Amino acid sequence: MEPHIIALDQGTTSSRAIIFNRGGGIVSMAQYPFEQIFPQSGWVEHDPQAIFATEKKALAEAFSLSGLKRTDIAAIGISNQRETTIVWERATGRPIYNAIVWQCRRTAKLCEELAERGLDDPIREKTGLLIDAYFSGTKIAWILDQVPGARERAERGELLFGTVESWLIWNLTGGVHVTDVSNASRTMLMNIHTLSWDEELCRELRVPMAMLPRIVPNSMEYGRIAPGVPGLEGLAGVPICGSAGDQQAALLGQGCIRPGESKNTYGTGCFTMMNTGSTISRSTHGLLSCVGWQIGDRVNYCLEGSVFNAGSTIQWLRDELGLISSAADSEALALSVPDNGGVYLVSAFTGLGAPHWDMYARGVMTGLTRGSTRAHIVRAALEGIAYQVRDMIVAMEQDAGAEMPILKVDGGASVNRFLMQFQSDILQKPIDRPAMVETTALGAAFLAGLAVGVWDSIDDITALRSGAALFTPEMDAAAAEKLCAGWSRAVSRSLKWEQN
Ligand code: ADP
């Protein structure tokens, strides 16, 4: 029997497990959602035990559905929601607080204090990140401040920190405490030059180093499924050999292994990542630098940017405005008019990210006339997603000093052909959408398979990915420029709108 790899794709709203064969084909999969906890406005938590329980259930079910034997499984790889922070007791494995999710804004004030203390530059220089509540560092500090006695216990080495891959590995192996370098690069505590925890930053953020996991490369054996894990008896002894944050795993799963190669994921928001090879690109446009992956001694860096509201804009058209009855309707409606009729929609509902970075920007619709129709507005919403992605990619190319030859895409909204064609038109670049869209899971599986010799070298990933649709520019460059100029004017109206 050929070897198979299991990917655990631990996401923000559900835990999934997918079994891949050597050709990158999906043999079976299972998925379980879990509860989103919103204790206050702007706060988001998960129950760490629910994360583990649903992931375990998905793993057992995918294995059972596959009809494979234990010996057919060569390894397990993990991809995870990044930055989400868990602190647990070393002795019992019990979390001392819920997982604080990446989206949670509760430490915004703490971040302002760090900035006031002049830490902007050192943090950017050492970690490649901008000070933000998004990253794990201040979330750890918050838990240690709020749970009585936690800081002292952490200093004594009684408490452990981990992002979700670390939590899963600990539980699956019965006590291995590691984090992969791609996840560590999102904590605001790791120096991306040395790939080690930074003493000064840990001191500034008041995080005791005794609680931090060992940082490990993305492709190697971390440990094996322990015999005593309830529900996983049939998988005891299977090695866990790969791990990466979800966006990095997707970059790899899309086969973006050379500098300049990039992917964009069109989900609720958009996440764009560009491979910058062994170079840490310094962004002057507010993009983030982080580790893509480390395989052996070779480290691959990347630039990352995000559009806060992408697919969520389509949900808004559906749920709040009632202009469409399903997200899929947006495509036909946009195509029912020859152009946007001069209408632009800037979906800056929660501000604008790179390259504008304006937390006070708010959504605007411009260019309305008595002739503007529902179709124009829906089209403007889809086009607005594509313009935001373009703005970010232009910034990325400038930061990286490299042209992006082609953009690889995935995510729920990438099924929209109008959106993909328009993206290609205004970027004046080809867009490549793969046949198998589970790129995150494929990336995680690949890292694990590489460690156990199922695949020989990183180049093999390109053979596992097959393009299903290629969108090439149909609009001439001058027309694209003209549209983009209109977009820039619309964006200028949205900036600094909120005055508080
Ligand atoms: P996430 O992983 O962020 O939850 P998904 O990758 O599952 O997101 O994508 C879901 C998003 O894609 C939703 O916001 C939805 O509005 C959008 N979406 C789904 N189908 C379409 C479509 N055909 N056209 C435009 N947007 C779509």
XYZ file of C-alpha atoms and ligand atoms in Angstrom:
527
model
C 0.000 0.000 0.000
C 1.292 3.486 -0.806
C 1.954 5.759 2.185
C -0.699 8.311 3.155
C -0.436 11.526 5.129
C -3.025 13.038 7.444
C -3.359 16.819 7.656
C -4.993 18.352 10.714
C -6.348 21.719 9.555
C -7.248 23.480 12.778
C -9.133 26.645 11.773
C -10.882 29.502 13.541
C -14.376 28.072 13.282
C -13.802 24.347 12.772
C -11.321 21.505 13.147
C -10.734 19.345 10.095
C -8.734 16.290 9.152
C -7.894 15.350 5.561
C -6.070 12.235 4.388
C -3.947 12.645 1.255
C -2.361 10.037 -0.974
C 1.070 10.405 -2.483
C -0.329 12.161 -5.551
C -1.879 14.879 -3.368
C -5.376 13.436 -3.882
C -7.917 13.509 -1.047
C -8.868 10.062 0.283
C -11.199 11.146 3.088
C -12.002 14.089 5.310
C -14.011 15.054 8.368
C -14.840 18.372 9.976
C -16.334 19.545 13.276
C -17.197 23.130 14.179
C -16.819 24.458 17.712
C -18.199 27.317 19.739
C -17.096 30.939 19.295
C -17.144 32.712 22.649
C -17.675 36.502 22.711
C -17.449 37.604 26.368
C -17.434 41.331 25.476
C -17.520 43.467 22.372
C -14.253 42.963 20.475
C -13.252 39.907 22.540
C -13.060 36.400 21.031
C -12.251 33.161 22.855
C -12.285 29.401 22.236
C -12.365 26.535 24.703
C -8.965 24.805 24.235
C -10.485 21.453 25.217
C -13.151 21.896 22.521
C -10.409 22.612 19.973
C -8.618 19.383 20.900
C -11.804 17.316 21.177
C -13.121 18.368 17.747
C -9.729 17.889 16.112
C -9.427 14.425 17.640
C -12.926 13.494 16.485
C -12.195 14.723 12.947
C -8.932 12.755 12.908
C -10.559 9.509 14.101
C -13.435 9.900 11.648
C -11.280 10.689 8.606
C -9.137 7.657 9.436
C -12.130 5.387 9.817
C -13.749 6.675 6.566
C -10.536 6.066 4.626
C -10.567 2.309 5.245
C -6.789 2.505 5.661
C -4.742 0.609 8.233
C -2.512 2.235 10.817
C 0.534 1.095 8.855
C -0.717 2.930 5.737
C -0.321 6.265 7.546
C 3.217 7.589 7.214
C 2.831 10.798 9.213
C 0.611 13.618 10.414
C 1.027 17.316 9.567
C -0.704 20.258 11.252
C -1.857 23.677 10.062
C -3.497 26.015 12.518
C -5.225 29.315 13.156
C -2.258 31.466 14.033
C -1.566 33.759 17.027
C -4.373 32.219 19.129
C -2.923 31.883 22.610
C -3.287 29.091 25.174
C -1.683 28.838 28.628
C -1.885 25.514 30.463
C -0.491 23.722 33.505
C 2.581 21.628 32.888
C 1.586 19.083 35.545
C -2.049 18.488 34.567
C -2.336 19.810 30.983
C -5.272 21.926 32.132
C -5.637 25.381 30.521
C -5.812 28.203 33.061
C -7.901 30.402 30.758
C -9.774 30.095 27.462
C -7.778 30.424 24.235
C -7.565 34.101 23.278
C -8.246 34.144 19.556
C -6.196 36.087 17.001
C -9.165 38.366 16.252
C -9.477 39.438 19.890
C -8.762 43.147 20.493
C -8.590 43.077 24.314
C -4.902 43.952 24.428
C -5.125 47.054 22.198
C -4.371 49.261 25.210
C -1.337 47.181 26.139
C -0.121 47.634 22.569
C -0.531 51.394 22.778
C 1.623 51.353 25.902
C 4.339 49.388 24.119
C 4.305 51.944 21.304
C 4.468 54.825 23.803
C 7.556 53.215 25.313
C 9.239 53.492 21.908
C 9.146 49.798 21.073
C 7.823 50.235 17.528
C 11.239 50.178 15.886
C 12.875 47.389 17.915
C 9.814 45.188 17.462
C 9.691 45.817 13.731
C 13.424 45.247 13.414
C 13.533 42.051 15.460
C 10.189 40.408 14.685
C 9.181 41.818 11.273
C 5.790 42.692 12.806
C 3.957 45.892 13.731
C 2.814 46.247 17.332
C -0.742 44.911 17.344
C -3.163 43.023 19.581
C -3.365 40.408 16.793
C -0.070 38.766 17.854
C 0.311 36.347 20.775
C 2.764 38.263 22.996
C 0.333 40.695 24.619
C -2.333 37.987 24.873
C 0.031 35.908 27.056
C 0.780 38.961 29.220
C -2.957 39.601 29.620
C -3.623 36.047 30.873
C -0.706 36.274 33.317
C -2.010 39.627 34.580
C -5.612 38.508 34.975
C -5.426 34.973 36.375
C -4.429 35.188 40.065
C -0.962 33.832 40.747
C -0.338 32.977 37.094
C 2.758 35.102 36.592
C 4.566 33.593 39.585
C 3.580 30.112 38.495
C 4.820 30.808 34.970
C 8.132 32.042 36.358
C 8.477 28.816 38.370
C 7.980 26.850 35.122
C 4.585 25.485 36.175
C 2.680 27.034 33.260
C 3.249 26.593 29.533
C 2.321 28.765 26.564
C 1.530 27.551 23.098
C -0.274 28.531 19.933
C -2.765 25.947 18.701
C -0.302 23.639 16.904
C 1.743 23.545 20.109
C -1.372 22.693 22.161
C -2.340 19.906 19.744
C 1.165 18.405 19.675
C 1.355 18.489 23.492
C -1.957 16.651 23.792
C -1.385 14.159 20.987
C 2.104 13.170 22.118
C 1.444 13.321 25.835
C 3.803 16.170 26.666
C 6.094 17.349 23.845
C 6.267 21.151 24.154
C 7.308 22.677 20.823
C 6.150 25.366 18.402
C 7.053 25.558 14.754
C 9.041 28.544 13.580
C 6.272 29.926 11.314
C 3.895 30.148 14.272
C 6.625 31.457 16.572
C 7.222 34.281 14.080
C 3.693 35.544 14.837
C 4.100 35.888 18.595
C 6.010 39.209 18.584
C 8.538 37.427 20.849
C 10.746 35.673 18.295
C 13.707 37.270 16.568
C 13.260 36.362 12.891
C 16.978 36.738 12.211
C 18.141 34.246 14.840
C 14.910 32.186 15.018
C 15.055 32.213 18.793
C 13.026 33.838 21.577
C 14.239 37.366 22.209
C 15.147 38.014 25.840
C 14.631 41.762 25.647
C 11.187 41.472 24.063
C 10.121 38.831 26.586
C 11.191 41.219 29.337
C 9.399 44.204 27.774
C 6.220 42.183 27.280
C 6.619 40.555 30.718
C 6.511 36.986 29.421
C 8.637 34.532 31.464
C 10.833 32.536 29.096
C 10.346 29.378 31.168
C 6.836 29.006 29.734
C 7.853 29.215 26.068
C 7.988 26.119 23.856
C 11.090 24.995 21.986
C 11.123 26.455 18.472
C 11.426 23.738 15.828
C 11.636 23.624 12.006
C 8.465 22.964 10.007
C 9.365 19.515 8.757
C 10.757 16.949 11.225
C 9.458 14.405 13.711
C 8.187 16.195 16.836
C 6.825 13.113 18.556
C 4.327 10.268 18.107
C 0.681 9.820 19.006
C 0.794 8.526 22.573
C -0.843 5.158 23.305
C -3.182 6.578 25.926
C -5.024 9.250 23.903
C -8.726 8.331 24.217
C -10.346 7.826 20.814
C -7.031 7.585 18.952
C -5.945 4.109 20.072
C -5.881 2.925 16.460
C -3.393 5.633 15.530
C -0.967 5.248 18.441
C 2.632 5.570 17.319
C 1.948 7.613 14.163
C 4.618 10.354 14.001
C 3.731 14.047 13.825
C 6.240 15.402 11.341
C 5.077 18.755 9.994
C 3.465 21.959 11.171
C 2.881 25.498 9.884
C 0.529 28.416 10.413
C -2.434 28.266 8.027
C -1.362 31.073 5.677
C 2.185 29.748 5.398
C 0.863 26.231 4.806
C -1.358 27.604 2.028
C 1.598 29.434 0.432
C 3.447 26.127 0.292
C 0.330 24.172 -0.743
C -0.024 26.589 -3.664
C 3.496 25.679 -4.722
C 4.857 29.205 -4.122
C 8.387 28.041 -3.339
C 10.426 30.662 -5.202
C 10.925 34.377 -4.487
C 8.156 36.513 -5.987
C 5.646 33.655 -6.044
C 2.471 34.621 -4.241
C -0.971 33.520 -3.228
C -4.107 35.294 -2.165
C -6.835 33.659 -0.121
C -10.295 35.186 -0.652
C -12.236 34.400 2.517
C -13.991 36.635 5.034
C -10.921 38.829 4.574
C -8.061 38.361 2.133
C -4.615 37.145 3.081
C -1.849 37.789 0.587
C 1.589 36.264 0.974
C 4.669 36.606 -1.173
C 7.672 34.334 -0.897
C 10.843 36.424 -0.483
C 13.274 33.484 -0.315
C 16.167 33.800 2.123
C 15.723 37.602 2.288
C 13.823 39.369 5.049
C 12.172 42.199 3.119
C 11.704 45.381 5.093
C 8.333 46.835 4.291
C 7.856 50.552 3.966
C 4.137 50.050 3.350
C 3.079 48.388 6.576
C 3.341 44.804 5.365
C 4.570 42.145 7.763
C 7.689 40.018 7.405
C 7.529 36.516 8.797
C 8.965 33.062 8.425
C 7.315 31.017 5.686
C 8.986 27.777 6.630
C 12.267 26.275 7.747
C 13.214 22.924 6.262
C 16.504 21.621 7.622
C 18.735 24.695 7.864
C 17.028 26.530 5.027
C 14.734 29.345 6.046
C 12.230 30.843 3.669
C 10.774 34.235 4.531
C 7.660 35.951 3.252
C 5.784 39.232 3.178
C 2.182 39.303 4.263
C -0.694 41.713 3.982
C -4.412 41.480 4.518
C -7.657 43.054 3.393
C -9.933 43.166 6.428
C -13.274 42.940 4.631
C -13.549 40.880 1.455
C -16.107 38.035 1.465
C -17.677 39.766 4.455
C -18.672 42.609 2.091
C -20.650 40.094 0.037
C -22.270 38.786 3.227
C -23.188 42.381 4.067
C -24.879 42.849 0.667
C -26.842 39.691 1.378
C -27.657 39.984 5.079
C -27.911 43.706 5.752
C -28.883 45.218 2.416
C -30.768 42.227 0.980
C -29.397 43.004 -2.510
C -28.605 39.350 -3.207
C -30.038 36.139 -1.802
C -26.773 34.196 -1.845
C -23.087 35.050 -2.215
C -23.050 33.117 -5.495
C -25.750 35.449 -6.948
C -23.238 38.283 -6.940
C -21.486 36.879 -9.989
C -24.464 36.877 -12.387
C -25.616 40.250 -11.138
C -22.189 41.835 -11.653
C -22.061 40.398 -15.161
C -25.535 41.735 -15.989
C -24.078 45.235 -16.440
C -21.254 46.089 -18.843
C -19.289 48.104 -16.259
C -19.512 49.652 -12.791
C -21.475 52.654 -14.103
C -18.994 54.885 -12.248
C -19.824 53.349 -8.834
C -17.048 52.446 -6.385
C -17.534 50.750 -3.022
C -14.706 50.961 -0.494
C -15.517 48.370 2.185
C -13.442 50.030 4.903
C -15.934 48.832 7.539
C -13.181 48.349 10.125
C -10.572 50.674 8.649
C -8.098 49.954 5.875
C -4.953 47.826 6.120
C -1.783 47.903 3.997
C -0.787 50.079 2.229
C -3.213 52.693 3.624
C -3.180 51.719 7.326
C -5.982 53.925 8.446
C -7.970 52.619 11.394
C -10.255 55.629 11.049
C -11.221 54.964 7.425
C -14.848 53.905 6.984
C -16.849 52.481 4.101
C -17.991 54.751 1.302
C -19.891 54.361 -1.947
C -19.074 56.991 -4.538
C -20.146 57.924 -8.052
C -23.848 57.209 -7.511
C -26.286 58.658 -10.044
C -30.001 58.256 -10.603
C -29.060 55.535 -13.076
C -27.132 53.413 -10.530
C -28.733 49.994 -10.050
C -28.505 47.102 -7.632
C -26.265 45.382 -10.177
C -23.843 48.334 -10.208
C -23.582 48.264 -6.424
C -22.990 44.506 -6.279
C -20.414 44.817 -9.030
C -18.737 47.684 -7.201
C -18.521 45.513 -4.061
C -16.750 42.692 -5.918
C -14.511 45.127 -7.767
C -13.678 46.809 -4.435
C -12.234 43.521 -3.151
C -10.039 43.229 -6.232
C -8.821 46.838 -5.992
C -7.800 46.350 -2.366
C -5.855 43.224 -3.289
C -4.199 45.138 -6.113
C -3.168 48.024 -3.826
C -1.538 45.524 -1.493
C 0.243 43.627 -4.250
C 1.657 46.818 -5.763
C 3.040 47.662 -2.301
C 4.439 44.149 -1.918
C 6.241 44.311 -5.245
C 7.834 47.603 -4.210
C 8.896 46.229 -0.817
C 10.253 42.995 -2.225
C 11.847 44.641 -5.252
C 10.431 41.757 -7.278
C 7.646 41.462 -9.834
C 4.956 38.984 -9.118
C 4.647 36.907 -12.280
C 1.316 35.305 -11.462
C -1.116 35.250 -8.537
C -2.325 31.920 -7.200
C -5.693 32.026 -5.480
C -7.908 30.044 -3.135
C -10.615 30.606 -0.502
C -14.422 30.663 -0.631
C -14.823 33.740 -2.847
C -12.258 32.544 -5.410
C -15.041 30.481 -7.016
C -16.449 33.793 -8.321
C -15.321 33.955 -11.960
C -16.234 37.603 -12.371
C -14.057 38.495 -9.383
C -11.124 36.423 -10.683
C -11.340 37.884 -14.197
C -11.572 41.417 -12.865
C -8.636 40.764 -10.542
C -6.585 39.630 -13.498
C -7.697 42.668 -15.538
C -6.725 45.304 -13.017
C -3.544 43.543 -11.914
C -2.652 42.913 -15.553
C -1.389 39.529 -14.404
C -2.597 35.973 -14.813
C -4.558 34.401 -11.952
C -4.208 30.669 -11.349
C -6.889 28.838 -9.403
C -6.045 25.227 -8.495
C -8.339 22.248 -8.986
C -7.849 21.124 -5.399
C -8.601 24.089 -3.166
C -7.547 22.498 0.159
C -4.183 24.187 -0.178
C -3.688 24.777 3.558
C -4.105 21.096 4.401
C -1.970 20.072 1.433
C 0.852 22.330 2.629
C 0.737 20.777 6.118
C 0.617 17.249 4.707
C 3.521 18.044 2.417
C 5.742 19.229 5.279
C 5.044 15.969 7.149
C 5.540 13.776 4.084
C 8.805 15.495 3.274
C 10.165 14.600 6.727
C 9.427 10.892 6.296
C 10.520 10.551 2.668
C 7.078 10.307 1.053
C 8.324 13.232 -1.020
C 11.999 13.905 -1.687
C 12.391 17.640 -2.039
C 10.400 20.844 -1.756
C 10.193 20.964 -5.561
C 7.862 17.962 -5.455
C 5.035 20.164 -4.168
C 4.612 21.696 -7.616
C 3.662 18.333 -9.077
C 0.904 17.898 -6.492
C -0.826 21.118 -7.402
C -2.806 21.301 -10.613
C -4.302 24.474 -12.025
C -7.972 24.230 -12.899
C -8.583 27.714 -14.220
C -6.287 30.376 -15.547
C -7.655 33.912 -15.862
C -5.617 36.221 -18.086
C -6.050 39.979 -18.587
C -8.730 40.849 -21.116
C -8.719 44.579 -20.374
C -6.034 46.790 -21.854
C -3.594 48.456 -19.482
C -4.879 51.978 -20.129
C -8.456 51.029 -19.240
C -7.226 49.316 -16.074
C -5.248 52.411 -15.096
C -8.288 54.605 -15.574
C -10.413 52.392 -13.337
C -7.694 52.296 -10.690
C -7.489 56.094 -10.723
C -11.223 56.203 -9.940
C -10.646 53.737 -7.125
C -7.875 55.894 -5.654
C -10.221 58.861 -5.597
C -12.878 56.769 -3.845
C -10.325 55.567 -1.263
C -9.278 59.146 -0.561
C -12.893 59.894 0.425
C -12.928 57.013 2.912
C -9.699 57.893 4.744
C -9.781 59.427 8.247
C -13.576 59.447 8.226
C -14.106 58.463 11.860
C -13.049 61.293 14.082
C -12.735 59.536 17.433
P -13.333 31.878 5.875
O -12.330 30.754 5.799
O -12.750 33.231 6.110
O -14.504 31.578 6.768
P -14.162 30.992 3.221
O -12.887 30.735 2.510
O -14.999 29.828 3.649
O -13.955 32.019 4.402
O -15.051 31.924 2.260
C -16.298 32.406 2.667
C -16.491 33.823 2.163
O -16.546 33.822 0.744
C -17.792 34.429 2.646
O -17.506 35.710 3.196
C -18.656 34.582 1.409
O -19.392 35.785 1.407
C -17.646 34.567 0.272
N -18.169 33.886 -0.915
C -18.548 32.595 -1.020
N -18.966 32.314 -2.267
C -18.841 33.464 -2.983
C -19.099 33.838 -4.327
N -19.561 32.958 -5.218
N -18.842 35.103 -4.686
C -18.348 36.004 -3.804
N -18.094 35.708 -2.527
C -18.335 34.464 -2.109
